[in-house]
PDB file of C-alpha atoms and ligand atoms in Angstrom:
ATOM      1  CA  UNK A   1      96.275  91.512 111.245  1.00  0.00           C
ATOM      2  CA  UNK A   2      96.571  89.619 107.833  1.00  0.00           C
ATOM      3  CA  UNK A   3      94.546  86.650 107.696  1.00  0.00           C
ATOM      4  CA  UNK A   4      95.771  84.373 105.090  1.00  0.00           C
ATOM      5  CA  UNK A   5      93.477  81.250 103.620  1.00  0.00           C
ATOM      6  CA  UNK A   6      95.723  78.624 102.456  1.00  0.00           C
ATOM      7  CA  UNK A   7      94.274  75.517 100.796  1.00  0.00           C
ATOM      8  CA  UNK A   8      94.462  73.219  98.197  1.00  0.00           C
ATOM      9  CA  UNK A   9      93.826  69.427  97.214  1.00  0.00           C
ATOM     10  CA  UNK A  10      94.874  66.472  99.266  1.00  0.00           C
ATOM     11  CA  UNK A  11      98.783  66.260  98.945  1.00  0.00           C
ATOM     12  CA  UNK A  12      99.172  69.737  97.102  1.00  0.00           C
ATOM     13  CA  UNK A  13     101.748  70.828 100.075  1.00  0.00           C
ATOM     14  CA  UNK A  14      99.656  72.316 102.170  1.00  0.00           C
ATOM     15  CA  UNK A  15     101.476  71.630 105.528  1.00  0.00           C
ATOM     16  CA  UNK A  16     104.870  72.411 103.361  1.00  0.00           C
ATOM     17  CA  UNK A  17     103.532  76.101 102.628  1.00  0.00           C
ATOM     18  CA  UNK A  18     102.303  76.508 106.564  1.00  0.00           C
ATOM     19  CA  UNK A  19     105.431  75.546 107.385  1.00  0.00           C
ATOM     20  CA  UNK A  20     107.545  77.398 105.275  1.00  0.00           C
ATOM     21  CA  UNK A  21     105.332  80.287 105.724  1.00  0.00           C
ATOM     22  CA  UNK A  22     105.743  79.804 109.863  1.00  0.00           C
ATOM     23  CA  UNK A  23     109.465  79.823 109.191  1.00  0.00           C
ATOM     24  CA  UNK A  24     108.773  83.394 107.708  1.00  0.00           C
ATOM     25  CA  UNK A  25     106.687  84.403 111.115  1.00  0.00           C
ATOM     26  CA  UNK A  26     103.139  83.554 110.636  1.00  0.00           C
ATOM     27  CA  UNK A  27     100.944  82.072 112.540  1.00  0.00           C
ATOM     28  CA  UNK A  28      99.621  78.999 111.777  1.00  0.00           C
ATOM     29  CA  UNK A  29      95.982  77.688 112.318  1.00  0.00           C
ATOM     30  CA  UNK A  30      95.487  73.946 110.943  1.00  0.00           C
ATOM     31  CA  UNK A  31      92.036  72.892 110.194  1.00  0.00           C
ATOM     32  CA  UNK A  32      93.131  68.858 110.554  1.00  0.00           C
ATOM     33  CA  UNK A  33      95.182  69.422 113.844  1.00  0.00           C
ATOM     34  CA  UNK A  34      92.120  71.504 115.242  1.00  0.00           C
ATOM     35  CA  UNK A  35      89.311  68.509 113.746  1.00  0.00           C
ATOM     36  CA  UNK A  36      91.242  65.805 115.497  1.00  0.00           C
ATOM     37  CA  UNK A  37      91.552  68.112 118.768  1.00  0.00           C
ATOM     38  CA  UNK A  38      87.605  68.541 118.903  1.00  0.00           C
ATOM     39  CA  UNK A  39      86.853  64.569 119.365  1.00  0.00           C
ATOM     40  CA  UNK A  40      89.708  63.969 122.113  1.00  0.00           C
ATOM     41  CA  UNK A  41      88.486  61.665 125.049  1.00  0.00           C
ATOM     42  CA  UNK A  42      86.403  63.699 127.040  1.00  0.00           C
ATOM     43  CA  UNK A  43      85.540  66.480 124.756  1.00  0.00           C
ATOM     44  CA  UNK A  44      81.861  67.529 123.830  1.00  0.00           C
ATOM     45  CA  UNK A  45      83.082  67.068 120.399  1.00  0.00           C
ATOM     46  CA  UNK A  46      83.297  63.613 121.250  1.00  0.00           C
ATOM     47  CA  UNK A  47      79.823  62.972 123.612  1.00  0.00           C
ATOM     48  CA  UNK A  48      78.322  64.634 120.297  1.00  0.00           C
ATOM     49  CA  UNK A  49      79.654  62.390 117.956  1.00  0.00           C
ATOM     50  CA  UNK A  50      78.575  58.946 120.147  1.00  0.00           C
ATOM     51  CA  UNK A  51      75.596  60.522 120.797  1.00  0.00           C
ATOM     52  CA  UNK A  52      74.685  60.805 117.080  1.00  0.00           C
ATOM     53  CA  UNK A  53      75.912  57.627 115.981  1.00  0.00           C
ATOM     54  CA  UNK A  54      76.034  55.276 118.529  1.00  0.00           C
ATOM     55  CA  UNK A  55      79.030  53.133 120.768  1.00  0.00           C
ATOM     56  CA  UNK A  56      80.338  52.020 117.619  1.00  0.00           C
ATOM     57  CA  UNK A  57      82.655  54.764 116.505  1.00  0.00           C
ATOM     58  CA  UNK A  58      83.976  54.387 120.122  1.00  0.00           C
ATOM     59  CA  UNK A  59      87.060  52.210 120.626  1.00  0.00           C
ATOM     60  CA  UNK A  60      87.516  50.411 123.841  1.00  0.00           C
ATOM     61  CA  UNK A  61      89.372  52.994 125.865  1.00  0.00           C
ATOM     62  CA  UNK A  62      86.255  55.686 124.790  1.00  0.00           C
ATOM     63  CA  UNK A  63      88.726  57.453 121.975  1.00  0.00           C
ATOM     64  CA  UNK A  64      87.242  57.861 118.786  1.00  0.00           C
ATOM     65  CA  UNK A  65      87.491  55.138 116.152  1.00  0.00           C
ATOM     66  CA  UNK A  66      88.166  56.817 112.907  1.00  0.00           C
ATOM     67  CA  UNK A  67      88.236  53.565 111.017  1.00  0.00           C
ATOM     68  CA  UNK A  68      84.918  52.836 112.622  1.00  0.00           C
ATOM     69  CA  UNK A  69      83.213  56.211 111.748  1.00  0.00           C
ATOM     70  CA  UNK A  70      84.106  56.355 108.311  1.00  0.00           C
ATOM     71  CA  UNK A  71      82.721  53.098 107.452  1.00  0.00           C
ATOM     72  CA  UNK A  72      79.383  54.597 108.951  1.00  0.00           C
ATOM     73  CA  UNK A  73      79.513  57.823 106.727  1.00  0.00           C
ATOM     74  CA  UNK A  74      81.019  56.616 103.709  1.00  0.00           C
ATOM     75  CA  UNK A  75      77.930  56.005 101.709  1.00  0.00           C
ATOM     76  CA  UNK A  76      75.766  57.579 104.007  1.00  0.00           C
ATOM     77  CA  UNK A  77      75.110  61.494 102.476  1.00  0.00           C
ATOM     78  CA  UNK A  78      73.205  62.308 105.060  1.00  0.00           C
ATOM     79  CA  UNK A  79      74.936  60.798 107.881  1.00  0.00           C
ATOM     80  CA  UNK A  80      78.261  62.653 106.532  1.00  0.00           C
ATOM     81  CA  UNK A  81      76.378  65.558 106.774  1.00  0.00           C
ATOM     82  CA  UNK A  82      74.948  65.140 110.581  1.00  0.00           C
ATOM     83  CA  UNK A  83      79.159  64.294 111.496  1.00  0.00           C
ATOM     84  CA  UNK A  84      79.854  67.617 109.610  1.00  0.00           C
ATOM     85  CA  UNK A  85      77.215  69.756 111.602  1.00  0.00           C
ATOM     86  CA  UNK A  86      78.431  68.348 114.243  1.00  0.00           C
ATOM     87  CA  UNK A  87      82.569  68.757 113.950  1.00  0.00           C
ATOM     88  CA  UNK A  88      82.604  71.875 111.644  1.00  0.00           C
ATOM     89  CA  UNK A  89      80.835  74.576 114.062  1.00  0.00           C
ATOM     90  CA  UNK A  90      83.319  73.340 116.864  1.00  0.00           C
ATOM     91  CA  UNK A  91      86.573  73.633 114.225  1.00  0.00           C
ATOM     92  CA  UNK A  92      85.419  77.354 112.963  1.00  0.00           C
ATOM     93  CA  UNK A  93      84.803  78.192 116.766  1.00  0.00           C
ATOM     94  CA  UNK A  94      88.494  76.780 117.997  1.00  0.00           C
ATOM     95  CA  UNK A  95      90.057  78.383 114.618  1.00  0.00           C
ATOM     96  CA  UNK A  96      88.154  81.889 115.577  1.00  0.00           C
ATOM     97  CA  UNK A  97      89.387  81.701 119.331  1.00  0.00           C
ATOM     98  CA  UNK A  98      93.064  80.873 117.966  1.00  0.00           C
ATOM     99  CA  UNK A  99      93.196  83.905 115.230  1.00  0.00           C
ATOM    100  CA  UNK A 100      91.334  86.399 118.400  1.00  0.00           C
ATOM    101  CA  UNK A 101      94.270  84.946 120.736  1.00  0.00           C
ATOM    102  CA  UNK A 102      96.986  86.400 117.838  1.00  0.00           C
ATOM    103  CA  UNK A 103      98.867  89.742 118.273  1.00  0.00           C
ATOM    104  CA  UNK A 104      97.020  92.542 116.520  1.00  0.00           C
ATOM    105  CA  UNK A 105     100.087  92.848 113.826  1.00  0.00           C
ATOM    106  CA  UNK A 106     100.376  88.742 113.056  1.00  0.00           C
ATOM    107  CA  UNK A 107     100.263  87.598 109.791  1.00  0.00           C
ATOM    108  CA  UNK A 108      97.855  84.477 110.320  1.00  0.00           C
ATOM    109  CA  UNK A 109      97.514  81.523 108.032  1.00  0.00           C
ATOM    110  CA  UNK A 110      95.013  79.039 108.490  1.00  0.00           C
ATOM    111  CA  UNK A 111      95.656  76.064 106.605  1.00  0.00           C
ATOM    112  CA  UNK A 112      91.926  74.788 105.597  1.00  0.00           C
ATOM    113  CA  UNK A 113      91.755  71.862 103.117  1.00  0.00           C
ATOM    114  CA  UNK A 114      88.094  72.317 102.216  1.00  0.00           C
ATOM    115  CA  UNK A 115      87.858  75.991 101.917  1.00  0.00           C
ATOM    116  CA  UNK A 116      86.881  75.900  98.586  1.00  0.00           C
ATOM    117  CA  UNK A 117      84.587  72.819  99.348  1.00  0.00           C
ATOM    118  CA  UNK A 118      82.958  75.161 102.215  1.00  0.00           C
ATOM    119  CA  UNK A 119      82.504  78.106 100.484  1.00  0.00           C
ATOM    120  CA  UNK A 120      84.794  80.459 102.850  1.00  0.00           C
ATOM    121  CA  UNK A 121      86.935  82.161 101.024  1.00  0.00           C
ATOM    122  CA  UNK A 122      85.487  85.990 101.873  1.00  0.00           C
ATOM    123  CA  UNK A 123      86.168  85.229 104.910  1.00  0.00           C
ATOM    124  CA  UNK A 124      90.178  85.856 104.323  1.00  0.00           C
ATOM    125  CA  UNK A 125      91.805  88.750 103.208  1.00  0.00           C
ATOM    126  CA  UNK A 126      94.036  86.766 100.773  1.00  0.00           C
ATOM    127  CA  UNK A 127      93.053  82.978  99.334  1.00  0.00           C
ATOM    128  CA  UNK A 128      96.989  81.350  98.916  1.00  0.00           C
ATOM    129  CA  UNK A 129      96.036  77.941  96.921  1.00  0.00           C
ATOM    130  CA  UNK A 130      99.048  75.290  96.404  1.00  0.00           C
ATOM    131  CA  UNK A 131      98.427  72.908  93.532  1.00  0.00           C
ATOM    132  CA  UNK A 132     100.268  70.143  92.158  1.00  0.00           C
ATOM    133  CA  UNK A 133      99.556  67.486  89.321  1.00  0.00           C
ATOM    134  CA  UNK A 134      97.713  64.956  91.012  1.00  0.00           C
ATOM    135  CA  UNK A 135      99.967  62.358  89.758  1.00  0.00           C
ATOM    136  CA  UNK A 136     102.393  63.758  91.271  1.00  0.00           C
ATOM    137  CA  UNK A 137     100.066  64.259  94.870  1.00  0.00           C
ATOM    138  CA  UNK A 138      99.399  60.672  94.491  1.00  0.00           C
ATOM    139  CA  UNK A 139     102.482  59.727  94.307  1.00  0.00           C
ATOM    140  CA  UNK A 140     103.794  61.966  97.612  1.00  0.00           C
ATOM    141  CA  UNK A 141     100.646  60.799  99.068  1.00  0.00           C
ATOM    142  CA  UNK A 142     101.603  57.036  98.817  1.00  0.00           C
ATOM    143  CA  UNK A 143     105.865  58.120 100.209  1.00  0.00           C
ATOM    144  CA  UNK A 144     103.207  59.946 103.121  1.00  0.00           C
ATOM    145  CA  UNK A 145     101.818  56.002 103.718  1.00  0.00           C
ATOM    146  CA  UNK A 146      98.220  56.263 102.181  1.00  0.00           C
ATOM    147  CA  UNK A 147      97.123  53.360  99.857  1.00  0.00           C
ATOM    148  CA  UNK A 148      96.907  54.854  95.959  1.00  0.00           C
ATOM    149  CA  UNK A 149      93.908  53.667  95.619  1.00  0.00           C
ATOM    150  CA  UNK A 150      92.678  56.091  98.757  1.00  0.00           C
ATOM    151  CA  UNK A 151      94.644  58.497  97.570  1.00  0.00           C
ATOM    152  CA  UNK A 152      92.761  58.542  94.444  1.00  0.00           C
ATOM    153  CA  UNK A 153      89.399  58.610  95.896  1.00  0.00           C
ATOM    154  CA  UNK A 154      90.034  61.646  98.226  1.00  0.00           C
ATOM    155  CA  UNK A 155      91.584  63.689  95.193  1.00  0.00           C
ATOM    156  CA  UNK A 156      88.642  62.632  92.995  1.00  0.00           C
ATOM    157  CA  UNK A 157      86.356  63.654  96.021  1.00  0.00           C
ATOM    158  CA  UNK A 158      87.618  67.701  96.566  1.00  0.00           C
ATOM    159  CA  UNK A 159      87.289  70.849  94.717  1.00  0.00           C
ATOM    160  CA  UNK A 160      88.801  70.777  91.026  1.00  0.00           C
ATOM    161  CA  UNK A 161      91.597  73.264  90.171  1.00  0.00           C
ATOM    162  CA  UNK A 162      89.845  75.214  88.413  1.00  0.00           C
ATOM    163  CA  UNK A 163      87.472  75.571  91.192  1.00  0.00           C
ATOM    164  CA  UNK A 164      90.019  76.589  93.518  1.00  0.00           C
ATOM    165  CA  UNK A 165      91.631  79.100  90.674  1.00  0.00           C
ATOM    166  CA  UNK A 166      88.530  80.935  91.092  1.00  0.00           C
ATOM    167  CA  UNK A 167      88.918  82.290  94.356  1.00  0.00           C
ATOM    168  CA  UNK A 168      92.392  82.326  94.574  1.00  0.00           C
ATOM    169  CA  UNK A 169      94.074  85.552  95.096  1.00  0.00           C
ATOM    170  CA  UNK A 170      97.937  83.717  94.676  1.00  0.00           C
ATOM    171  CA  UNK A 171      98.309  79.936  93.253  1.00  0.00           C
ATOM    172  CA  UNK A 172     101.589  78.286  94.580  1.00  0.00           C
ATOM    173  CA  UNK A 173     102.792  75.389  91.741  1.00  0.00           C
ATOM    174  CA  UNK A 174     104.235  72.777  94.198  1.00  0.00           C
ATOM    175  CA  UNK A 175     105.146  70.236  91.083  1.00  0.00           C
ATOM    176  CA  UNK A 176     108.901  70.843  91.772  1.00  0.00           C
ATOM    177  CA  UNK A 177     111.682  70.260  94.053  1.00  0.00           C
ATOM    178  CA  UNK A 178     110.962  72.108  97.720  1.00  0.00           C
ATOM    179  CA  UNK A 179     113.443  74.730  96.971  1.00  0.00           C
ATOM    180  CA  UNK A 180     111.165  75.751  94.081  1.00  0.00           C
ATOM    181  CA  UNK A 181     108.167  75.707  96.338  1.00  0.00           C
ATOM    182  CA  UNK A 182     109.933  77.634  98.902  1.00  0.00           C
ATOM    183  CA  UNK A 183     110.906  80.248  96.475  1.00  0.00           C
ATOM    184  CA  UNK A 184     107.464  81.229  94.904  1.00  0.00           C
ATOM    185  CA  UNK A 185     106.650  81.529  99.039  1.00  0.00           C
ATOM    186  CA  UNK A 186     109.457  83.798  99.621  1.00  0.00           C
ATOM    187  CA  UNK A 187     108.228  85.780  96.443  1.00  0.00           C
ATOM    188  CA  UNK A 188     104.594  85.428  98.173  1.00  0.00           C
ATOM    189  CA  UNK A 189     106.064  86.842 101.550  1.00  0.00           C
ATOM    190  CA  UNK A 190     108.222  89.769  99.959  1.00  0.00           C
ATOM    191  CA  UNK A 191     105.160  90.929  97.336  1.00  0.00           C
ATOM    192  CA  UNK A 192     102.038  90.307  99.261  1.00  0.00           C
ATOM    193  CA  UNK A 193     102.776  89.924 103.109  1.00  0.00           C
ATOM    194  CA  UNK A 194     105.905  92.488 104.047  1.00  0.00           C
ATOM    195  CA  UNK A 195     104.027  95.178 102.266  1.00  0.00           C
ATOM    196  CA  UNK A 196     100.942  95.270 104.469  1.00  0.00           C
ATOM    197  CA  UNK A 197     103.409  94.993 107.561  1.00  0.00           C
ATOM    198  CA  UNK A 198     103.065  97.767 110.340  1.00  0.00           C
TER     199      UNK A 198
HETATM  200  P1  ADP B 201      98.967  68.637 102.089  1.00  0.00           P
HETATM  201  O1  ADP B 201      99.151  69.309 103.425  1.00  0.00           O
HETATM  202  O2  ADP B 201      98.441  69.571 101.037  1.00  0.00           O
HETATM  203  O3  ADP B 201      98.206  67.348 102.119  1.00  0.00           O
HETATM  204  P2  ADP B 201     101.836  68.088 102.308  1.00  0.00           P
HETATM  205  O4  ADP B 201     102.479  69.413 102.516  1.00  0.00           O
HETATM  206  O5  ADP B 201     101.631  67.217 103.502  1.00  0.00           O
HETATM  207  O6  ADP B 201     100.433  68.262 101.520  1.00  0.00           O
HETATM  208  O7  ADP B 201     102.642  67.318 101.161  1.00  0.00           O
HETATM  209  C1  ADP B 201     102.303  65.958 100.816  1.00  0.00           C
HETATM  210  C2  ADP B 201     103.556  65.104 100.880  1.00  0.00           C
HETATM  211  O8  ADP B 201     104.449  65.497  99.841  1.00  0.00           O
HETATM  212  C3  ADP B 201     104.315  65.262 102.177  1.00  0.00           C
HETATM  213  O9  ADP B 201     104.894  64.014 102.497  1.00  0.00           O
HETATM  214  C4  ADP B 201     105.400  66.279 101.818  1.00  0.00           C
HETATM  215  O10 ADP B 201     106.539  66.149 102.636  1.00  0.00           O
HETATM  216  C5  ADP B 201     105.689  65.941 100.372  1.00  0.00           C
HETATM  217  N1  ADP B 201     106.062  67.121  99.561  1.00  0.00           N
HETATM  218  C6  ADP B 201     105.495  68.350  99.551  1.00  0.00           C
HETATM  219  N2  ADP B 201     106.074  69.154  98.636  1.00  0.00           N
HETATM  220  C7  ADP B 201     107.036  68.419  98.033  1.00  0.00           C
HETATM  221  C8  ADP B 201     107.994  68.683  96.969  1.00  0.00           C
HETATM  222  N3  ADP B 201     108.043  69.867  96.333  1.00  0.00           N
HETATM  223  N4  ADP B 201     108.827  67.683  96.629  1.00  0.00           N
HETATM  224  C9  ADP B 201     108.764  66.482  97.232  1.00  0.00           C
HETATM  225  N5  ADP B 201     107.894  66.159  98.220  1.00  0.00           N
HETATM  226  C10 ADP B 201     107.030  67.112  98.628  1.00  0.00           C
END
């Protein structure tokens, strides 16, 4: 098995590398899609979270209220960091039972935005990192529907390039057209993926 990190900022292209890169055979492990699925109705995940911080963050049908918990953590350090304990340990425990469920031979990427941010990049055989200008993430952020003001404020809030240069084993420049993205991951695939291949 090759385990693959991929990360990089807030509207870098991410999802566009996972994708291309599942296109190519890989399987893909998303740290969002796995964070949402460990505070649906009726998880622990969930009983954890109202537990912690109260009927608030609950909408009416018992779902969580994302609007509702953010305004709690927001400007609350150490609240952020009680939601974190809580939802991270679940996320690396889904992510680990996803990569053991793989075939022994898959190429596995799992897409995790704060890798950097989180300090686990040993854990990966190769760190892929996408960047992009972040005018240029801004702007694809606010075509994706998120205010530019937002948009700003998460970008300010992650890792720095540079920071995510340092542990990167391949950076992906995502500032042109997809078909230039999809050609440095083709490049990616041929050079550093098909040779470790059974
Ligand atoms: P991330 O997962 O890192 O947040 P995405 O892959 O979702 O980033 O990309 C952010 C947005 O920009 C998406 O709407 C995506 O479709 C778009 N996008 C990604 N790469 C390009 C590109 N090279 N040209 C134009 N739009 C792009």
């Amino acid at each position: 098995m090759l385990r693959i990190g991929l990360t990089g900022g807030i509207g870098s292209g991410k999802s566009t590398v996972a994708a291309l890169l599942a296109e190519r055979g890989a399987v893909v492990v998303d740290a969002d899609r796995i964070a949402r699925e460990v505070v649906e109705p009726g998880t622990p995940g969930l009983a954890a979270v109202a537990e912690a911080f109260g009927p608030g963050v609950l909408t009416a049908d018992g779902a969580l209220d994302r609007p509702a918990l953010a305004g709690v953590v927001f400007a609350d350090p150490a609240a952020r960091a009680r939601l974190d304990g809580i939802v991270h340990p679940l996320v690396r425990a889904r992510a680990a039972e996803l990569v053991a469920a793989a075939p022994a031979d898959a190429v596995v990427v799992q897409d995790v935005p704060l890798l950097v941010e989180t300090g686990q990049a040993r854990s990966y055989d190769l760190v892929l990192v996408v960047e992009a200008d972040p005018e240029i993430r801004v702007r694809r952020l606010v075509g994706r529907g998120l205010a530019e003001e937002d948009a700003r404020a998460r970008i300010a809030s992650q890792a720095t390039d540079a920071q995510r240069r340092a542990v990167a084993d391949v950076v992906l420049s995502n500032d042109g057209d997809r078909e230039h993205l999809a050609a440095q991951v083709d490049r990616f695939w041929t050079e550093r993926v098909a040779p470790t291949l059974p």
